[in-house]
Tab-separated table of N, CA, C and O in Angstrom:
chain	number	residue	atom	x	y	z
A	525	UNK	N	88.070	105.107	99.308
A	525	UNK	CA	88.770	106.372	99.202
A	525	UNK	C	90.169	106.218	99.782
A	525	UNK	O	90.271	105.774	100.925
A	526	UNK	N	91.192	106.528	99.128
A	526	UNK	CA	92.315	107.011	99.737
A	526	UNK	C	92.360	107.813	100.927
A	526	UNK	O	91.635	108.791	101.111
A	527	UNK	N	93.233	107.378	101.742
A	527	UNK	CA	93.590	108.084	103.063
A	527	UNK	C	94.479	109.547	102.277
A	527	UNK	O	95.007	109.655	101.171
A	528	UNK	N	94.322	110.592	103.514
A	528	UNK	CA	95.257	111.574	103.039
A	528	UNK	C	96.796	111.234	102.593
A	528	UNK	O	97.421	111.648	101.617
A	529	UNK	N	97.148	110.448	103.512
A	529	UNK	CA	98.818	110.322	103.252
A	529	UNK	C	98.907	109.588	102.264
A	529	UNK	O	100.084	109.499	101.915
A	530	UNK	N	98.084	108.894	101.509
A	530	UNK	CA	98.321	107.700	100.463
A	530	UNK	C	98.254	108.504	99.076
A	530	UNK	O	98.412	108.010	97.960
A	531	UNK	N	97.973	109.915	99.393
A	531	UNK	CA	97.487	110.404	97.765
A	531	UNK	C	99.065	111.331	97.566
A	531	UNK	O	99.819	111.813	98.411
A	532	UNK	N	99.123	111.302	96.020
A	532	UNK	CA	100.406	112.456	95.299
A	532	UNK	C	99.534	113.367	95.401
A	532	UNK	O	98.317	113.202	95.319
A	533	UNK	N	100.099	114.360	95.581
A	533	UNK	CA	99.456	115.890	95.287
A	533	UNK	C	100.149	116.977	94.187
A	533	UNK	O	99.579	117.561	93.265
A	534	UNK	N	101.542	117.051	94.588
A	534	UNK	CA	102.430	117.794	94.011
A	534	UNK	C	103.165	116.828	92.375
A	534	UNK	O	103.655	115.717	92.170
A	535	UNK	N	102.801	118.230	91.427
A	535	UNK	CA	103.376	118.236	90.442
A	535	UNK	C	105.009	117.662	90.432
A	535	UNK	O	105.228	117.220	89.304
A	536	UNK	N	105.808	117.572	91.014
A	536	UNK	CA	107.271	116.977	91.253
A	536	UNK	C	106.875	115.621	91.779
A	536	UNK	O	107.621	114.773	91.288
A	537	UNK	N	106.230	115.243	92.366
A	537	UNK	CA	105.306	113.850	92.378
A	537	UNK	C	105.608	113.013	91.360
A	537	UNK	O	106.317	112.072	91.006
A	538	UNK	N	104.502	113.995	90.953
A	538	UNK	CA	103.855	112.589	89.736
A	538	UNK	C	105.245	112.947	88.405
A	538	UNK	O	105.769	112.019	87.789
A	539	UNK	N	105.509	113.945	88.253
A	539	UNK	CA	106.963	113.591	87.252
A	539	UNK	C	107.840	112.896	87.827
A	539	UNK	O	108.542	112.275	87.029
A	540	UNK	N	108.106	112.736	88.983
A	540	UNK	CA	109.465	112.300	89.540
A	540	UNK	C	109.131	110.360	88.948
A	540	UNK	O	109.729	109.562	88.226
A	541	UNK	N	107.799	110.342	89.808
A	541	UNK	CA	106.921	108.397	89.324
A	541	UNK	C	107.388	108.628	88.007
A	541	UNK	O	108.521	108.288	87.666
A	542	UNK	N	106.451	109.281	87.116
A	542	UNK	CA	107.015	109.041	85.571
A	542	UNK	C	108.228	109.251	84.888
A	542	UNK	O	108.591	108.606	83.905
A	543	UNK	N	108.786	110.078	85.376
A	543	UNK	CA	109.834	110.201	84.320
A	543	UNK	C	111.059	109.499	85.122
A	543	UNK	O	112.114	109.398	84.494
A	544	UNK	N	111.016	108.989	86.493
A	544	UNK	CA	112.269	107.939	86.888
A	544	UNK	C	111.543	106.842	87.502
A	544	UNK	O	112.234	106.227	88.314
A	545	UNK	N	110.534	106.475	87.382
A	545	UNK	CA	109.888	105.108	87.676
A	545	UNK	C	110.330	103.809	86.660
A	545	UNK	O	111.182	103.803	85.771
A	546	UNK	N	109.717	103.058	86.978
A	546	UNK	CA	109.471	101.970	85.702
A	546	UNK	C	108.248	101.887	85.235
A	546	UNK	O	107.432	101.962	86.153
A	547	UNK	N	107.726	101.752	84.097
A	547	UNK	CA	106.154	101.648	83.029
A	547	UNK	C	106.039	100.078	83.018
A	547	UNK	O	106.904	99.206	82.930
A	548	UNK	N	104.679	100.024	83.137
A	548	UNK	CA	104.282	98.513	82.670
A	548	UNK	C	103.336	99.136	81.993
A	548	UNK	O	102.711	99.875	82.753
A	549	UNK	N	102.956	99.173	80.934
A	549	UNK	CA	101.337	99.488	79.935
A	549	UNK	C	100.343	97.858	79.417
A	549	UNK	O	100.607	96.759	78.930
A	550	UNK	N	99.077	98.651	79.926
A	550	UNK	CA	97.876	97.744	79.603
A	550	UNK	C	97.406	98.169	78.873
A	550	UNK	O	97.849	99.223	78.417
A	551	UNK	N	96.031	97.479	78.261
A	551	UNK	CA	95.025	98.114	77.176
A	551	UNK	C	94.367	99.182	77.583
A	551	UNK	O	93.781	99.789	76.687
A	552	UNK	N	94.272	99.638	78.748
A	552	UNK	CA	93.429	99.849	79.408
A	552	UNK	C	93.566	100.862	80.401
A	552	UNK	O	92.697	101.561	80.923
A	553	UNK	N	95.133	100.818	80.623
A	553	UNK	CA	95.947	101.691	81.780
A	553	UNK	C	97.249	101.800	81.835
A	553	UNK	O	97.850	100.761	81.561
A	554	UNK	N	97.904	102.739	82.106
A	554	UNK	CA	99.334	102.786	82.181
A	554	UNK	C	99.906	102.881	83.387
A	554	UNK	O	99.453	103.858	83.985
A	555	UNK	N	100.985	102.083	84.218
A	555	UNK	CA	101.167	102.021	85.692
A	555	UNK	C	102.445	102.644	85.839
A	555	UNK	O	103.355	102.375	85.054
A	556	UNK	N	102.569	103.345	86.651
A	556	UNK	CA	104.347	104.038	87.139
A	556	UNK	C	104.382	104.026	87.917
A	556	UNK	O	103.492	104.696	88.439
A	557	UNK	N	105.546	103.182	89.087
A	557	UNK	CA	106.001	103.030	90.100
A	557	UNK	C	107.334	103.620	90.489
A	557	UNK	O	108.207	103.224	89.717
A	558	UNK	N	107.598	104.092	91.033
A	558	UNK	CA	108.963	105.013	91.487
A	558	UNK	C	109.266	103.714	92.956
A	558	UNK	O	108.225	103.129	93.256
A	559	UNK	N	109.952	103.482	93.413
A	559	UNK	CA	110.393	102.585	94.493
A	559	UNK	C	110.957	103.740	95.195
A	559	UNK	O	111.126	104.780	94.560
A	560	UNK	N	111.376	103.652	96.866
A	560	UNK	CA	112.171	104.821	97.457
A	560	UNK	C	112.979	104.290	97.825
A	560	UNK	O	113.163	104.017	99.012
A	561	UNK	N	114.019	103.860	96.462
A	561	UNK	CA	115.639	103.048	96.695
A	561	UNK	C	116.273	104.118	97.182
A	561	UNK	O	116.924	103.852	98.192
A	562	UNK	N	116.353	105.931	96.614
A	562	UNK	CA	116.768	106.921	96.608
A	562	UNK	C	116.966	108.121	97.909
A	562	UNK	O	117.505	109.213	97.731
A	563	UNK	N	116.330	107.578	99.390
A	563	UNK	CA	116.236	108.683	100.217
A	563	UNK	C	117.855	108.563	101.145
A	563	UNK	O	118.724	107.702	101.279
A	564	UNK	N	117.729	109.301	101.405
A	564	UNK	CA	119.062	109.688	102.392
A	564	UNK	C	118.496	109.797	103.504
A	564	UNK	O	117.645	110.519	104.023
A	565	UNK	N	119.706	108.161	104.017
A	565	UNK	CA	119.546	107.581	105.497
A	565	UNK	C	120.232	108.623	106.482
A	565	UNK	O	120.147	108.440	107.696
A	566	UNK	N	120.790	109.522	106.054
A	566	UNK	CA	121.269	110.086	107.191
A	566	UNK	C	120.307	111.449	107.067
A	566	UNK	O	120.997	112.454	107.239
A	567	UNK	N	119.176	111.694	106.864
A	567	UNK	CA	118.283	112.790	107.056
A	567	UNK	C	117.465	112.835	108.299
A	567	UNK	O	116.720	111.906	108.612
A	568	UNK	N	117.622	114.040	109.085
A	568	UNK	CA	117.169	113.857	110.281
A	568	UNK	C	115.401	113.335	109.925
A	568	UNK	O	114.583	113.816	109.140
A	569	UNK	N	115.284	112.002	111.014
A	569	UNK	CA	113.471	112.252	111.087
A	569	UNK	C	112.997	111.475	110.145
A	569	UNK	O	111.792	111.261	110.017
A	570	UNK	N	114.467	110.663	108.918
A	570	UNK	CA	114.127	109.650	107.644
A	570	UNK	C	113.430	108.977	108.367
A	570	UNK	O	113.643	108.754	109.558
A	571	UNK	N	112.393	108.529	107.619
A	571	UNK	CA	111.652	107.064	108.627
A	571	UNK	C	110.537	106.272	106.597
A	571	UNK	O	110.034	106.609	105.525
A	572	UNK	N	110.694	105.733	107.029
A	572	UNK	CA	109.629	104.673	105.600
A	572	UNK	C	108.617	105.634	105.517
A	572	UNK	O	108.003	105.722	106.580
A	573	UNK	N	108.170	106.478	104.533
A	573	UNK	CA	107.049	106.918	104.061
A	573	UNK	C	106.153	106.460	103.465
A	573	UNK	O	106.452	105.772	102.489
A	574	UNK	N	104.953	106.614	103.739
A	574	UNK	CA	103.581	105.649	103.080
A	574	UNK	C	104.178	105.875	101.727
A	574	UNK	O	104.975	106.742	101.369
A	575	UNK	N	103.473	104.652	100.881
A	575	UNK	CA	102.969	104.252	99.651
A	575	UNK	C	101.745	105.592	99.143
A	575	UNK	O	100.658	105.875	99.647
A	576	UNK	N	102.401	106.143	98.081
A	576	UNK	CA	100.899	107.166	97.675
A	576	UNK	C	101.092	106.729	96.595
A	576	UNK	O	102.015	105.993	96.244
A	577	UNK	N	100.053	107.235	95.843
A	577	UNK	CA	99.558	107.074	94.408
A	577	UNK	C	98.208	108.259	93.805
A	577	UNK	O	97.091	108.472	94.278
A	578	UNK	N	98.925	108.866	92.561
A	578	UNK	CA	98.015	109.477	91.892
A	578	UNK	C	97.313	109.095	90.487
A	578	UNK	O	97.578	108.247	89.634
A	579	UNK	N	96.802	109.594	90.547
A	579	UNK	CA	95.627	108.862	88.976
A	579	UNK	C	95.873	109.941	88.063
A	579	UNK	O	96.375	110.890	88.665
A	580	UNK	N	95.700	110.167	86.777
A	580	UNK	CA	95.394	110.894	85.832
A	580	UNK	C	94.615	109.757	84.818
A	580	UNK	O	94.740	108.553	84.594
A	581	UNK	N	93.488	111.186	84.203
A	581	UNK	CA	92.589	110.856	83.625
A	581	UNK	C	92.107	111.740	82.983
A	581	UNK	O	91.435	112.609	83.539
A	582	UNK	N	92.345	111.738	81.561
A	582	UNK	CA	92.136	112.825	80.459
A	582	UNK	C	90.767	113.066	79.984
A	582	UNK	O	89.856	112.338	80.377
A	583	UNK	N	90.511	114.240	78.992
A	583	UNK	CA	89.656	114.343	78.536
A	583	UNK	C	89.053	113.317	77.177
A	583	UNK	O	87.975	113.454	76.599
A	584	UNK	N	90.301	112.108	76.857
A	584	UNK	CA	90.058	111.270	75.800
A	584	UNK	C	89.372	110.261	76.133
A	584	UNK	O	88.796	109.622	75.252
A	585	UNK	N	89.275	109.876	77.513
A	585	UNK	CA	88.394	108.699	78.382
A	585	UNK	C	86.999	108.961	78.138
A	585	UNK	O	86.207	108.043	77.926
A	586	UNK	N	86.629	110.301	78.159
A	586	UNK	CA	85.354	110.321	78.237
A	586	UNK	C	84.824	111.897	78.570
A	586	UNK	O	85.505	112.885	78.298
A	587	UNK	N	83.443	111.958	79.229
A	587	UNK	CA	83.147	113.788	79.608
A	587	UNK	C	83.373	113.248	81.311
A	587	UNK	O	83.698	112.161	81.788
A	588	UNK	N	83.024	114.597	81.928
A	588	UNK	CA	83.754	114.500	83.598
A	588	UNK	C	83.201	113.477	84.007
A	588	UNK	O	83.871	112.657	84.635
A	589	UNK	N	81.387	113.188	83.675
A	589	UNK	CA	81.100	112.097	84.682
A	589	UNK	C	81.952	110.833	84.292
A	589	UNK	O	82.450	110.161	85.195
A	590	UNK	N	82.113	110.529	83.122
A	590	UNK	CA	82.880	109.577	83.330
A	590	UNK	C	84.587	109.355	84.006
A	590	UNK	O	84.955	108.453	84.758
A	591	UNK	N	85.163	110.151	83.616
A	591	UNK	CA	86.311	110.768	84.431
A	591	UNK	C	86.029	110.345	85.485
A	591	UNK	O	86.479	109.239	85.785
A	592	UNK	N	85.148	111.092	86.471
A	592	UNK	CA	85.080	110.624	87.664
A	592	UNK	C	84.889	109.669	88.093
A	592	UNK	O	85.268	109.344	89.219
A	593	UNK	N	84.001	108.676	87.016
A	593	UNK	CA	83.611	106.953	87.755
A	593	UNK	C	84.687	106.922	87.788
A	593	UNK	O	85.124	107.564	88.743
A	594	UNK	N	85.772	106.255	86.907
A	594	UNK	CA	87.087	105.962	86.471
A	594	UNK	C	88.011	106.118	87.531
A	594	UNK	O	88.608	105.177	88.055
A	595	UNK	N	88.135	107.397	87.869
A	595	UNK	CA	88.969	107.555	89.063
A	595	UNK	C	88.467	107.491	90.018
A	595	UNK	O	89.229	108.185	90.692
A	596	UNK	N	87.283	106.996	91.045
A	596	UNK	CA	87.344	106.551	92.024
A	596	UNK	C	87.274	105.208	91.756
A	596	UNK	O	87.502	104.557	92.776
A	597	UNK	N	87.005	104.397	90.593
A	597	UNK	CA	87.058	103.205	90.525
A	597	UNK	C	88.370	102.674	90.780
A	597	UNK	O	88.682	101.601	91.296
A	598	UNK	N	89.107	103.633	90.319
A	598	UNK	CA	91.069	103.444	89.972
A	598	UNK	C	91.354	103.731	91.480
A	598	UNK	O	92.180	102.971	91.987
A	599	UNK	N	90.790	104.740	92.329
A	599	UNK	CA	91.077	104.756	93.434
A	599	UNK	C	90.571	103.803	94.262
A	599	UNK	O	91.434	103.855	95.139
A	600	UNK	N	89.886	103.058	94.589
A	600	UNK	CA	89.172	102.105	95.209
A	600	UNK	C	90.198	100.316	95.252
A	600	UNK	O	90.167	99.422	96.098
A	601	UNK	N	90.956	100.428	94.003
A	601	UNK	CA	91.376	99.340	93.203
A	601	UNK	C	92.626	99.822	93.581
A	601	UNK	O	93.447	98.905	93.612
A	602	UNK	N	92.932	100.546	93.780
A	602	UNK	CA	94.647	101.241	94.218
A	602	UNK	C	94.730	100.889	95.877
A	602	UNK	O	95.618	100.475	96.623
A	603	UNK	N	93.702	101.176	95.992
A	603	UNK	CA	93.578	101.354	97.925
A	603	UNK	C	93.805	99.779	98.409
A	603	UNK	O	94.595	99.438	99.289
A	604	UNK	N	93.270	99.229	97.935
A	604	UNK	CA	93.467	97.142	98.257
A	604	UNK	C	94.460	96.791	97.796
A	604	UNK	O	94.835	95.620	97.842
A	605	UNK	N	95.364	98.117	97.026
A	605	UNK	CA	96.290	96.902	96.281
A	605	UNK	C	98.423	97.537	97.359
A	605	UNK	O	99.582	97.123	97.362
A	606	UNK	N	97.818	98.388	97.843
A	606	UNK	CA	99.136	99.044	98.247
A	606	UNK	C	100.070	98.344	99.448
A	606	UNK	O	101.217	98.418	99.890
A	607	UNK	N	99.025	97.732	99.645
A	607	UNK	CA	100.225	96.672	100.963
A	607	UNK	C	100.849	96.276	100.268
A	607	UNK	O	102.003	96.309	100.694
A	608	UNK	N	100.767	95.780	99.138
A	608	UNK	CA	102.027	95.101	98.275
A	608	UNK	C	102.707	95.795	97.541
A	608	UNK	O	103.226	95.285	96.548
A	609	UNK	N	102.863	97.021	97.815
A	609	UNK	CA	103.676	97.760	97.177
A	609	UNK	C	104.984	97.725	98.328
A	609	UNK	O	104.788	97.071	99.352
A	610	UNK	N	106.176	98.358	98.170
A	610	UNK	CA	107.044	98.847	98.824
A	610	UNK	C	106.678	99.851	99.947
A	610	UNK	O	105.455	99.909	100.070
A	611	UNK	N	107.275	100.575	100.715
A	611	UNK	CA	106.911	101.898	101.485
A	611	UNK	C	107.680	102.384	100.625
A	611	UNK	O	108.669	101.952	100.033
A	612	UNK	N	106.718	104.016	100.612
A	612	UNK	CA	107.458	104.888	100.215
A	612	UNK	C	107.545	105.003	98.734
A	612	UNK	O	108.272	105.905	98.317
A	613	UNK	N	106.948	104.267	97.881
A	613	UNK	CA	107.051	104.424	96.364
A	613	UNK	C	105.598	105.292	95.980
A	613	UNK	O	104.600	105.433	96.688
A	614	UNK	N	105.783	105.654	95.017
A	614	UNK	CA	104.816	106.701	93.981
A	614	UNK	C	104.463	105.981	93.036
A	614	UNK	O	105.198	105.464	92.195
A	615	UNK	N	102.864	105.882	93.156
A	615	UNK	CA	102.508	104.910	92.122
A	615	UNK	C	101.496	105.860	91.271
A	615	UNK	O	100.538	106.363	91.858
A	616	UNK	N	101.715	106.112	89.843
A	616	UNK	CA	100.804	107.127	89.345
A	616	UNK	C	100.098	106.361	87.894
A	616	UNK	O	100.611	105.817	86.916
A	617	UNK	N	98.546	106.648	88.346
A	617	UNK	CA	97.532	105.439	86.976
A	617	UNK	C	96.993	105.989	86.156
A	617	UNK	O	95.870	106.447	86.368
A	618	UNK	N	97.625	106.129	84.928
A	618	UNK	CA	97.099	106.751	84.107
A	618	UNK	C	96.388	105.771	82.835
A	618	UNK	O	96.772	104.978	81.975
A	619	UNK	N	95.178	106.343	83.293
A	619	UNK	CA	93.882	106.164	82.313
A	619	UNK	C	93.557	106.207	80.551
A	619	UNK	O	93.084	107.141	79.904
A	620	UNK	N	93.938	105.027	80.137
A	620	UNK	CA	94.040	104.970	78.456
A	620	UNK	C	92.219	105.206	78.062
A	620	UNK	O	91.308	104.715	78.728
A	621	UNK	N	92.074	105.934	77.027
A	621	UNK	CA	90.524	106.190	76.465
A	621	UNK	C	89.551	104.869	76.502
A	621	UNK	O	88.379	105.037	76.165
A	622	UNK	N	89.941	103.706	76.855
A	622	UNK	CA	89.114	102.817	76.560
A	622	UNK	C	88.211	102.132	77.740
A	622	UNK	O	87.274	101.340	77.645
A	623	UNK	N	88.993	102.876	79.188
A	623	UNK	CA	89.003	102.591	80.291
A	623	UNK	C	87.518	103.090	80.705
A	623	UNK	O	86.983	102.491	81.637
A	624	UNK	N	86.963	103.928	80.206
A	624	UNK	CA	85.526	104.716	80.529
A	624	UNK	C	84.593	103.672	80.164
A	624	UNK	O	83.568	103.583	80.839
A	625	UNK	N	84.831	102.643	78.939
A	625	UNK	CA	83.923	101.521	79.081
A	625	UNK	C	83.623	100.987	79.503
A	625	UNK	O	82.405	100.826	79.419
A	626	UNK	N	84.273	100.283	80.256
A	626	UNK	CA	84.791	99.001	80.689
A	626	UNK	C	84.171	99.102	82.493
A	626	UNK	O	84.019	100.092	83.207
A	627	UNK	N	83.903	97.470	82.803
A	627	UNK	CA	83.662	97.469	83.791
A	627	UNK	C	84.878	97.877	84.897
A	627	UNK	O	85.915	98.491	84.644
A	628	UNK	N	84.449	97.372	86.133
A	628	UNK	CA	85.713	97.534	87.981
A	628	UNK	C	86.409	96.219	87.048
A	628	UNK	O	87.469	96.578	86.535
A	629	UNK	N	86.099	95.040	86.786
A	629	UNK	CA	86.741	93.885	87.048
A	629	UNK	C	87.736	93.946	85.861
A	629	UNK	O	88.887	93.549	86.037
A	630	UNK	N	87.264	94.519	84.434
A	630	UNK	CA	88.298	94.623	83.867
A	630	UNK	C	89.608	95.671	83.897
A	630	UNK	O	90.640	95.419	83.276
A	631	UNK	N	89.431	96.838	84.674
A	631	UNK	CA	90.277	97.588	85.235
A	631	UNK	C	91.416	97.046	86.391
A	631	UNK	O	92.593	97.307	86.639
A	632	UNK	N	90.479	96.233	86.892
A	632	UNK	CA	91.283	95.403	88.149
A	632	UNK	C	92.261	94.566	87.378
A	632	UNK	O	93.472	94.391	87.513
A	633	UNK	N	91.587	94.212	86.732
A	633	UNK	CA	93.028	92.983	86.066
A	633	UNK	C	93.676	93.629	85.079
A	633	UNK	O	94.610	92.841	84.934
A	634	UNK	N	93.833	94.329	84.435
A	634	UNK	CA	95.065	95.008	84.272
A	634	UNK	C	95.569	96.115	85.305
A	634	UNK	O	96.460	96.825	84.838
A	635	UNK	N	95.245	96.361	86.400
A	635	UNK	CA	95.670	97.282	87.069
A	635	UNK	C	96.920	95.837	88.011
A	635	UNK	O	98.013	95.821	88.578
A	636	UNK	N	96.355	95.338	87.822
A	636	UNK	CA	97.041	93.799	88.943
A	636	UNK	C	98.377	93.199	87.615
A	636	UNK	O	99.595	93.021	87.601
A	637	UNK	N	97.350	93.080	86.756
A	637	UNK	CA	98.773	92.652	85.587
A	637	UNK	C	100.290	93.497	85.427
A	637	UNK	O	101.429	93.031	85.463
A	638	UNK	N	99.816	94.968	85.233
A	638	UNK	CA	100.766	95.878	85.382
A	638	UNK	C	101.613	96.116	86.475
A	638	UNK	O	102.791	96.465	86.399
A	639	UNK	N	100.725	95.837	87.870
A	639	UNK	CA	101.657	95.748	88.914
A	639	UNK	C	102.450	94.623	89.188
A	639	UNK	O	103.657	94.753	89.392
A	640	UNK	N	101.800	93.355	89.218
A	640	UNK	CA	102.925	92.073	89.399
A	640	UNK	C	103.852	92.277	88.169
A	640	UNK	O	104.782	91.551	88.522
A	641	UNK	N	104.291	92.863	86.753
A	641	UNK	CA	105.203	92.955	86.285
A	641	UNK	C	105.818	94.141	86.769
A	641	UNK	O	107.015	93.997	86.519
A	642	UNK	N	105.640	95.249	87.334
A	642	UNK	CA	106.414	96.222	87.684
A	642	UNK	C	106.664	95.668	89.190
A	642	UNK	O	107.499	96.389	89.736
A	643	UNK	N	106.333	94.899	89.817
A	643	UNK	CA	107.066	94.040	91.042
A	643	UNK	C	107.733	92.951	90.701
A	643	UNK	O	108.151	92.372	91.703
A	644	UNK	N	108.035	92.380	89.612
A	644	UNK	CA	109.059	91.621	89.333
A	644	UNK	C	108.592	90.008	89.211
A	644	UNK	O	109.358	89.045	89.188
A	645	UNK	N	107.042	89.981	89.136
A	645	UNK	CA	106.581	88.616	89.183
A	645	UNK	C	106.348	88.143	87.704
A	645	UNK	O	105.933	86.985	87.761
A	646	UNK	N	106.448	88.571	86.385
A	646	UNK	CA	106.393	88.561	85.459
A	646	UNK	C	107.703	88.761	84.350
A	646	UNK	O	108.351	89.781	84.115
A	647	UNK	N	107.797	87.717	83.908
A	647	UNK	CA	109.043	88.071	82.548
A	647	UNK	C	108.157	89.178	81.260
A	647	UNK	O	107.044	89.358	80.765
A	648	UNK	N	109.292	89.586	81.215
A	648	UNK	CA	108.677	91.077	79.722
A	648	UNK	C	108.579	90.005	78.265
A	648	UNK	O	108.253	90.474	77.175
């Protein structure tokens, strides 16, 4: 499970990850990372903010129970993977329909593929 401070909550969140992040897309999952190149050093109290991350997961994956494996699976697989993220970035996982099949291990490796190219370890 995610710690409290590690999760998005707010709607300006998860648009801010998507719509000014960078995308890496899998078969399987879609990854958005926002980095916090953007805060203002002169704000009283600035200090490195945790790494959070939110999931979305539609009704095309599957019915709720599956939904729900999915996203704690996605959460579980997010939680081991955030030390290697930056501080302070928004990482939001959104769940392609095919993902409700599929085992942890094949989620893991594209959840890992998508991130070492949205960290810069991969040519496009």
């Amino acid at each position: 499970m995610l710690s409290p401070d590690n999760r998005l909550r707010r709607r300006e969140d998860f648009a801010s990850a998507v719509r000014r992040g960078r995308r890496a897309g899998r078969p399987l999952l879609v990854v958005h990372l926002r980095t916090s190149g953007a805060t203002d050093p002169h704000e009283p109290g600035e200090t490195d903010s945790p790494t959070r991350a939110g999931f979305v997961v539609s009704k095309a994956v599957g019915g709720a129970v599956v939904r729900n494996r999915v996203k704690r699976r996605l959460r579980h697989l997010v939680r081991e993977r955030l030390t290697r993220l930056p501080a302070g970035s928004l990482v939001v996982v959104r769940a392609l329909p095919g993902s409700g099949d599929v085992g942890p291990e094949d989620l893991a490796r594209d959840l890992d593929a998508a991130l070492l190219r949205l960290l810069g370890g991969a040519a496009r």
